[in-house]
Short mmCIF file of C-alpha atoms in Angstrom, two decimals:
data_model
loop_
_atom_site.label_atom_id
_atom_site.label_comp_id
_atom_site.label_asym_id
_atom_site.label_seq_id
_atom_site.Cartn_x
_atom_site.Cartn_y
_atom_site.Cartn_z
CA MET A 17 -9.91 18.36 -12.96
CA ASN A 18 -6.04 18.38 -14.42
CA LYS A 19 -4.99 14.99 -15.63
CA PHE A 20 -1.95 15.01 -13.12
CA LYS A 21 -3.83 15.98 -10.14
CA LEU A 22 -5.12 12.43 -8.62
CA SER A 23 -1.73 10.87 -9.28
CA ILE A 24 0.11 14.04 -7.88
CA LEU A 25 -1.39 13.53 -4.71
CA CYS A 26 -0.62 9.82 -4.25
CA SER A 27 2.23 8.81 -6.51
CA THR A 28 5.67 7.52 -6.72
CA LEU A 29 9.22 7.19 -8.14
CA ILE A 30 11.57 4.58 -7.35
CA PHE A 31 13.64 4.76 -3.87
CA SER A 32 15.79 2.77 -1.83
CA PRO A 33 14.91 0.65 0.90
CA LEU A 34 15.12 1.66 4.53
CA ALA A 35 18.45 0.37 6.06
CA VAL A 36 17.66 0.67 9.61
CA THR A 37 14.60 2.03 11.46
CA THR A 38 15.39 5.19 12.38
CA SER A 39 17.23 6.34 9.35
CA VAL A 40 16.12 8.83 7.14
CA HIS A 41 17.59 9.00 3.67
CA ALA A 42 18.49 12.44 1.75
CA ALA A 43 16.63 13.42 -1.63
CA GLN A 44 18.12 11.75 -4.73
CA THR A 45 18.22 12.08 -8.31
CA VAL A 46 15.70 9.94 -10.17
CA SER A 47 18.52 7.93 -11.85
CA ALA A 48 20.00 7.66 -8.97
CA ILE A 49 16.94 6.07 -6.99
CA PRO A 50 17.46 2.13 -7.07
CA ALA A 51 13.97 0.09 -6.50
CA VAL A 52 12.86 -1.35 -3.23
CA ASN A 53 14.36 -5.11 -2.47
CA GLN A 54 10.89 -7.13 -2.30
CA GLN A 55 12.87 -9.59 -0.12
CA LEU A 56 13.28 -6.97 2.91
CA ILE A 57 9.44 -7.64 3.65
CA ASP A 58 8.86 -11.24 2.09
CA PRO A 59 11.53 -12.67 4.31
CA GLN A 60 9.18 -16.47 3.64
CA GLY A 61 9.19 -15.91 -0.17
CA MET A 62 7.53 -14.37 -2.94
CA ILE A 63 5.81 -14.87 -5.97
CA MET A 64 7.11 -12.52 -8.83
CA ARG A 65 4.45 -12.96 -12.26
CA ASP A 66 5.56 -12.92 -15.73
CA GLY A 67 1.94 -13.06 -17.88
CA ASN A 68 0.59 -16.20 -17.21
CA ARG A 69 3.61 -17.41 -15.04
CA LEU A 70 4.42 -17.70 -11.87
CA ALA A 71 8.17 -17.33 -10.45
CA LEU A 72 7.94 -19.27 -6.57
CA THR A 73 10.72 -18.91 -4.18
CA TRP A 74 10.41 -19.79 -0.42
CA SER A 75 12.10 -20.37 2.68
CA GLY A 76 13.24 -24.42 3.10
CA MET A 77 12.02 -25.29 -0.80
CA PRO A 78 14.11 -27.98 -2.43
CA SER A 79 16.92 -27.21 -4.48
CA GLN A 80 15.70 -29.87 -6.82
CA GLY A 81 12.97 -32.32 -7.62
CA SER A 82 8.98 -32.95 -7.47
CA VAL A 83 7.00 -30.70 -4.79
CA ALA A 84 3.14 -31.13 -4.14
CA ILE A 85 1.81 -27.54 -4.28
CA LYS A 86 -1.55 -27.08 -3.08
CA TRP A 87 -3.53 -23.75 -3.95
CA LEU A 88 -6.71 -22.15 -2.77
CA ASP A 89 -8.91 -19.85 -4.34
CA VAL A 90 -10.36 -17.50 -1.48
CA ALA A 91 -13.36 -16.72 -2.99
CA SER A 92 -15.04 -20.10 -2.81
CA GLY A 93 -13.02 -21.46 -0.69
CA LYS A 94 -11.90 -24.46 -3.39
CA SER A 95 -8.20 -26.04 -2.96
CA GLN A 96 -6.00 -28.29 -5.55
CA THR A 97 -2.99 -30.10 -5.56
CA LEU A 98 -0.39 -29.72 -8.34
CA ASN A 99 2.88 -31.47 -8.85
CA ALA A 100 5.82 -29.32 -9.71
CA ASN A 101 9.44 -29.48 -10.33
CA VAL A 102 11.98 -27.23 -8.79
CA GLN A 103 15.16 -26.94 -11.14
CA ASN A 104 18.41 -25.52 -9.67
CA GLY A 105 16.48 -23.97 -7.00
CA GLN A 106 13.79 -22.18 -9.24
CA LEU A 107 9.91 -23.08 -9.50
CA SER A 108 7.92 -21.73 -12.41
CA ILE A 109 4.45 -22.67 -13.38
CA ASP A 110 1.45 -21.50 -15.60
CA ASP A 111 -0.91 -19.92 -13.12
CA PRO A 112 -3.43 -22.30 -11.92
CA ASN A 113 -6.14 -20.13 -11.08
CA PRO A 114 -6.13 -17.08 -13.78
CA HIS A 115 -8.34 -14.21 -13.11
CA ARG A 116 -8.92 -15.06 -9.39
CA ARG A 117 -7.10 -14.43 -5.90
CA THR A 118 -4.85 -17.17 -4.90
CA LEU A 119 -2.84 -18.49 -2.07
CA PHE A 120 -0.47 -20.98 -2.16
CA MET A 121 0.95 -23.58 0.34
CA LEU A 122 4.09 -24.68 0.14
CA PRO A 123 6.42 -27.55 1.32
CA ALA A 124 9.51 -26.15 3.77
CA GLY A 125 10.52 -29.43 5.49
CA LYS A 126 8.32 -30.53 8.05
CA THR A 127 6.30 -27.33 7.89
CA THR A 128 4.10 -25.64 5.53
CA ILE A 129 4.42 -21.99 4.36
CA THR A 130 1.69 -19.65 2.65
CA LEU A 131 2.37 -17.34 -0.13
CA ALA A 132 0.58 -15.01 -2.68
CA GLU A 133 1.32 -12.23 -4.73
CA ARG A 134 1.70 -9.33 -2.79
CA LYS A 135 0.99 -6.98 -6.52
CA VAL A 136 -2.40 -8.18 -6.90
CA PRO A 137 -2.51 -8.64 -11.03
CA ALA A 138 -5.71 -6.57 -11.36
CA PRO A 139 -6.03 -5.31 -14.74
CA GLY A 140 -5.78 -1.12 -14.48
CA MET A 141 -4.88 -1.27 -10.66
CA ASP A 142 -1.06 0.21 -10.62
CA ASN A 143 -0.64 -0.18 -6.61
CA LEU A 144 -3.34 -3.03 -5.44
CA ARG A 145 -1.52 -4.81 -3.06
CA ASP A 146 -1.56 -7.54 -0.07
CA MET A 147 -0.09 -7.03 3.29
CA GLY A 148 0.11 -10.46 4.16
CA GLY A 149 3.36 -12.36 4.80
CA LEU A 150 4.73 -9.52 7.50
CA LYS A 151 6.65 -10.78 9.81
CA THR A 152 5.60 -9.40 13.42
CA ALA A 153 7.94 -8.55 16.30
CA ASP A 154 6.85 -11.65 17.97
CA GLY A 155 7.58 -13.91 15.02
CA ARG A 156 4.14 -14.73 13.64
CA TYR A 157 3.11 -13.39 10.07
CA THR A 158 0.46 -11.26 8.90
CA LYS A 159 -2.39 -13.32 7.10
CA TRP A 160 -2.73 -13.44 3.39
CA GLY A 161 -5.63 -12.48 1.47
CA LEU A 162 -7.68 -10.30 4.18
CA ALA A 163 -6.26 -6.29 4.07
CA TYR A 164 -5.28 -4.85 1.29
CA ARG A 165 -4.30 -1.17 0.70
CA ALA A 166 -4.89 0.05 -2.78
CA ASP A 167 -4.91 3.05 -5.60
CA THR A 168 -8.42 4.39 -6.43
CA LEU A 169 -10.77 1.09 -7.56
CA TYR A 170 -11.93 3.68 -10.31
CA LYS A 171 -8.86 2.69 -12.63
CA ALA A 172 -9.86 -1.17 -12.44
CA LYS A 173 -10.53 -1.99 -16.07
CA PRO A 174 -13.18 -4.35 -16.75
CA ALA A 175 -10.65 -7.14 -16.06
CA GLY A 176 -9.93 -5.86 -13.04
CA TYR A 177 -13.13 -5.17 -11.92
CA SER A 178 -13.81 -9.38 -12.46
CA TYR A 179 -10.74 -9.74 -10.38
CA LEU A 180 -12.19 -7.58 -7.43
CA ASN A 181 -15.16 -9.53 -7.56
CA ASN A 182 -13.03 -12.61 -7.02
CA MET A 183 -10.98 -11.68 -4.01
CA ASN A 184 -13.58 -12.88 -1.03
CA MET A 185 -13.67 -8.83 -0.51
CA GLY A 186 -16.37 -7.34 2.50
CA TYR A 187 -15.23 -3.84 2.75
CA VAL A 188 -14.14 -0.84 1.16
CA PHE A 189 -12.37 2.36 2.66
CA ASP A 190 -12.25 4.93 0.43
CA LEU A 191 -9.69 7.81 2.07
CA ARG A 192 -10.63 10.47 -0.34
CA ARG A 193 -12.08 13.77 -0.28
CA ALA A 194 -15.69 14.02 -1.38
CA GLU A 195 -15.36 16.06 -4.60
CA GLU A 196 -12.26 13.45 -5.95
CA ILE A 197 -15.10 10.84 -5.37
CA ALA A 198 -17.75 12.66 -7.18
CA LYS A 199 -15.57 13.23 -10.21
CA LYS A 200 -13.90 9.17 -10.37
CA PRO A 201 -16.36 7.34 -7.57
CA ASP A 202 -15.61 3.61 -6.68
CA PRO A 203 -17.10 0.82 -8.82
CA ALA A 204 -19.42 -0.92 -6.67
CA LEU A 205 -18.18 -4.50 -6.03
CA ASP A 206 -20.96 -7.19 -5.29
CA GLY A 207 -21.94 -7.86 -1.60
CA VAL A 208 -19.27 -5.40 -0.72
CA ALA A 209 -20.28 -2.57 2.04
CA TYR A 210 -18.71 0.89 1.02
CA TYR A 211 -17.41 3.56 3.62
CA HIS A 212 -16.19 6.71 3.02
CA THR A 213 -13.65 7.60 5.68
CA GLN A 214 -12.08 10.39 4.61
CA ILE A 215 -8.27 11.02 6.02
CA PRO A 216 -7.35 14.76 5.82
CA ASP A 217 -4.46 15.70 3.50
CA SER A 218 -4.14 19.08 3.42
CA PRO A 219 -2.15 20.94 6.30
CA PRO A 220 -3.36 24.45 6.95
CA ALA A 221 0.05 25.71 5.94
CA TYR A 222 -0.54 24.68 2.43
CA ALA A 223 -4.13 26.04 2.12
CA ASP A 224 -3.07 28.19 -0.73
CA VAL A 225 -1.92 24.93 -2.65
CA SER A 226 -3.70 24.26 -5.90
CA TRP A 227 -4.15 21.23 -7.92
CA ASP A 228 -6.51 22.54 -10.45
CA SER A 229 -3.66 23.36 -13.56
CA ASN A 230 -0.46 22.62 -14.67
CA GLU A 231 -0.05 26.97 -14.13
CA ALA A 232 -0.97 26.29 -9.90
CA ILE A 233 1.27 23.01 -9.97
CA PHE A 234 4.56 24.45 -11.58
CA LYS A 235 3.76 27.45 -9.28
CA PHE A 236 4.13 25.31 -6.27
CA VAL A 237 6.94 22.63 -7.10
CA SER A 238 8.70 25.44 -7.96
CA PHE A 239 9.82 26.51 -4.68
CA PRO A 240 11.43 24.22 -1.77
CA ARG A 241 8.40 24.20 0.02
CA ALA A 242 7.23 21.35 -2.40
CA GLU A 243 10.18 19.06 -0.92
CA THR A 244 8.54 19.28 2.97
CA PHE A 245 4.80 18.90 2.02
CA TYR A 246 4.73 14.85 2.38
CA VAL A 247 6.58 15.85 5.76
CA ASP A 248 3.96 18.25 7.03
CA THR A 249 0.96 15.94 5.62
CA ASN A 250 1.79 12.95 7.37
CA VAL A 251 2.22 14.37 10.81
CA PHE A 252 -1.25 16.17 10.05
CA MET A 253 -2.83 13.16 9.40
CA VAL A 254 -1.83 12.15 12.55
CA GLU A 255 -3.29 14.56 14.72
CA ALA A 256 -6.22 15.50 12.85
CA LYS A 257 -9.52 14.40 14.32
CA LYS A 258 -10.98 13.29 10.95
CA SER A 259 -8.23 10.66 10.82
CA HIS A 260 -9.37 9.66 14.07
CA GLN A 261 -12.98 8.96 13.09
CA SER A 262 -12.32 7.43 10.41
CA MET A 263 -9.77 4.82 11.88
CA LYS A 264 -12.16 3.92 14.47
CA GLN A 265 -14.72 2.99 11.48
CA VAL A 266 -11.35 0.73 10.07
CA PHE A 267 -10.78 -1.00 13.41
CA GLU A 268 -14.34 -1.44 14.40
CA THR A 269 -15.41 -3.45 10.66
CA ALA A 270 -11.84 -5.41 11.20
CA LEU A 271 -12.89 -6.59 14.80
CA LYS A 272 -15.74 -8.40 13.16
CA GLY A 273 -13.92 -11.06 12.20
CA ASP A 274 -16.36 -12.41 9.89
CA GLY A 275 -13.55 -13.70 7.05
CA LYS A 276 -14.03 -11.03 4.21
CA ALA A 277 -11.57 -8.81 3.01
CA MET A 278 -10.82 -5.54 3.45
CA VAL A 279 -9.05 -2.69 0.96
CA TRP A 280 -8.44 1.21 1.69
CA HIS A 281 -7.45 3.44 -0.85
CA CYS A 282 -7.18 6.73 -1.90
CA ALA A 283 -6.27 8.62 -4.99
CA GLY A 284 -2.58 6.55 -5.86
CA GLY A 285 -1.94 4.84 -2.66
CA LYS A 286 0.92 6.43 -0.96
CA ASP A 287 0.08 8.67 2.03
CA ARG A 288 -3.21 8.64 2.99
CA THR A 289 -3.55 4.63 2.50
CA GLY A 290 -0.08 4.59 3.91
CA TYR A 291 -1.22 6.55 6.94
CA VAL A 292 -3.94 3.47 7.39
CA SER A 293 -2.07 1.07 6.70
CA ALA A 294 1.04 1.86 8.88
CA MET A 295 -1.43 2.13 11.93
CA PHE A 296 -2.75 -1.63 11.00
CA LEU A 297 0.26 -3.43 10.89
CA ALA A 298 1.77 -1.58 13.81
CA ALA A 299 -1.42 -2.74 15.58
CA LEU A 300 -0.62 -6.05 14.92
CA GLY A 301 3.11 -6.25 15.69
CA VAL A 302 4.63 -5.74 12.59
CA PRO A 303 8.01 -3.75 13.46
CA GLN A 304 8.26 -0.02 12.15
CA GLU A 305 11.45 -0.90 9.54
CA THR A 306 9.12 -3.02 7.82
CA ILE A 307 6.10 -0.80 7.78
CA VAL A 308 8.37 2.04 6.26
CA ASN A 309 9.72 -0.76 3.88
CA GLU A 310 6.22 -1.86 3.01
CA TYR A 311 5.67 2.02 2.28
CA LEU A 312 8.36 2.51 -0.18
CA LEU A 313 6.82 -0.62 -2.70
CA THR A 314 4.52 2.11 -3.97
CA ASN A 315 7.81 3.38 -5.84
CA GLU A 316 8.80 -0.23 -7.02
CA TYR A 317 5.17 -1.03 -8.01
CA ARG A 318 4.26 2.47 -9.99
CA GLN A 319 7.60 3.07 -11.42
CA ASP A 320 6.60 2.81 -15.17
CA PHE A 321 3.86 4.91 -14.38
CA ASP A 322 5.64 7.93 -12.43
CA ARG A 323 8.52 8.00 -14.82
CA GLN A 324 6.44 8.60 -18.03
CA GLU A 325 4.37 11.31 -15.51
CA LEU A 326 7.86 13.48 -14.58
CA ALA A 327 9.11 13.16 -18.17
CA ASP A 328 5.30 14.78 -19.31
CA MET A 329 5.41 17.41 -16.75
CA SER A 330 9.15 18.10 -17.05
CA LYS A 331 8.08 19.44 -20.86
CA VAL A 332 5.42 21.40 -18.70
CA PHE A 333 8.06 23.04 -16.37
CA ASN A 334 10.62 23.60 -19.87
CA ASN A 335 12.55 21.16 -17.37
CA ASP A 336 13.58 23.82 -14.64
CA PRO A 337 15.24 22.12 -12.52
CA GLN A 338 13.79 23.63 -8.98
CA ALA A 339 10.27 22.51 -10.71
CA ILE A 340 11.65 18.86 -11.54
CA LYS A 341 13.11 18.44 -8.24
CA GLY A 342 9.99 19.70 -6.19
CA PHE A 343 7.39 17.42 -8.67
CA SER A 344 9.94 14.42 -7.54
CA ALA A 345 9.54 15.25 -4.09
CA ILE A 346 5.56 15.05 -4.45
CA GLN A 347 5.74 12.11 -6.40
CA GLN A 348 8.34 9.82 -4.20
CA SER A 349 7.52 7.95 -1.04
CA ARG A 350 10.46 8.67 0.92
CA PRO A 351 11.36 7.26 4.27
CA GLU A 352 11.07 11.19 5.94
CA TYR A 353 7.55 11.47 4.55
CA ILE A 354 5.86 8.29 6.76
CA LEU A 355 8.68 8.69 9.42
CA ALA A 356 7.27 11.89 10.37
CA GLY A 357 4.06 10.46 11.51
CA LEU A 358 5.27 7.74 13.13
CA LYS A 359 7.81 10.01 15.30
CA ARG A 360 5.15 12.11 15.74
CA ILE A 361 2.76 9.47 17.57
CA GLU A 362 6.05 8.37 19.12
CA GLN A 363 6.58 11.56 20.86
CA GLN A 364 3.31 12.59 21.86
CA TYR A 365 1.95 9.07 23.02
CA GLY A 366 4.94 6.74 23.23
CA SER A 367 3.57 3.79 21.23
CA VAL A 368 1.42 3.75 17.69
CA ASP A 369 -1.12 1.11 20.80
CA ARG A 370 -1.44 3.85 22.86
CA TYR A 371 -2.23 6.94 20.25
CA LEU A 372 -4.70 3.91 19.04
CA GLU A 373 -6.28 3.98 22.59
CA GLN A 374 -6.75 7.42 23.27
CA GLU A 375 -7.43 8.90 19.91
CA VAL A 376 -9.35 6.15 18.17
CA GLY A 377 -10.65 3.86 20.91
CA VAL A 378 -9.18 0.63 20.38
CA THR A 379 -8.22 -0.87 23.49
CA PRO A 380 -5.29 -3.63 24.58
CA GLN A 381 -8.15 -6.29 24.46
CA ASP A 382 -8.81 -5.24 20.73
CA ILE A 383 -5.37 -5.18 19.80
CA ALA A 384 -5.01 -8.95 20.84
CA ARG A 385 -8.17 -9.73 18.60
CA LEU A 386 -6.68 -8.16 15.82
CA LYS A 387 -3.35 -10.11 16.50
CA GLN A 388 -5.78 -13.34 16.30
CA LEU A 389 -7.71 -12.35 13.97
CA TYR A 390 -5.22 -11.00 11.34
CA THR A 391 -1.59 -13.25 12.27
CA GLU A 392 -0.51 -16.65 12.29
#
């Protein structure tokens, strides 16, 4: 397989945040595309990593002084408390639980805020992230440490594999095609159930497209139809019966409510993964604007990889402007891509809840239970 194939299908560059739910951004040049502001989806605060150092900010944190922080190891359930000093509205600490998934309980006046790193630091993984901490329309928040989205787990380095085994993981949903899986299979994780829940990503109108060689890729991205590929693909994923069957498996597993975490992934963790994530988050009551901005985080997390890939492929294309433009469109995570699928659902079904009920069999009672299990 061409070394660029899997990353092209699900990788991205940096893109701007969605300002309002219904807006669609025009394509921008690479140099003009800013990073997504993670605060758009983390209203309670966030944790950022620099090596073994963690910087924590949260709503209601004191501007100065000592605070007691409780941290929880998600795999073992063990917790400890540490005292740390806030200086000038900033808190920086060494990771108290290295190489393991950790939740932090932080004091905010009379309440406590739970936070975790959104981008999971499993070595080798570019786009493994937690979908916790997202505010729902009714003022609740999605729970941390229960639902993850990712690029292919095949990429995990030995230390990344060890990290994955310390995440309280119970279920893996592989959204790739069978031929992708055969060439880059997921590693077996201890005590984890694996499901092949393919999400179709090849619309009939693009049946002639091949990703198996640089020449084939160049042929495709040299024409404007490459710029509409993921618009059409997101609509196709919504409509495909195979998508409905795969989503049924995801939701049936989620409804078990056994406290084990789930992860779904494709190759780069962008569109197939984005479709499943959007359906799951919408079922929990997360607003569309937040869902789109969460989708755009792929741009931020994969920016270094994507810049290098674009530079490499630009040489292959002899710096042909149209090919570079088309290839960028394939790489990028753009609002209009995921909005195309969401708008098709709205047009045909009225809401994601009705779509899930009619096509996936997720009842209103199921939705209520999902909210009970995955929000707080």
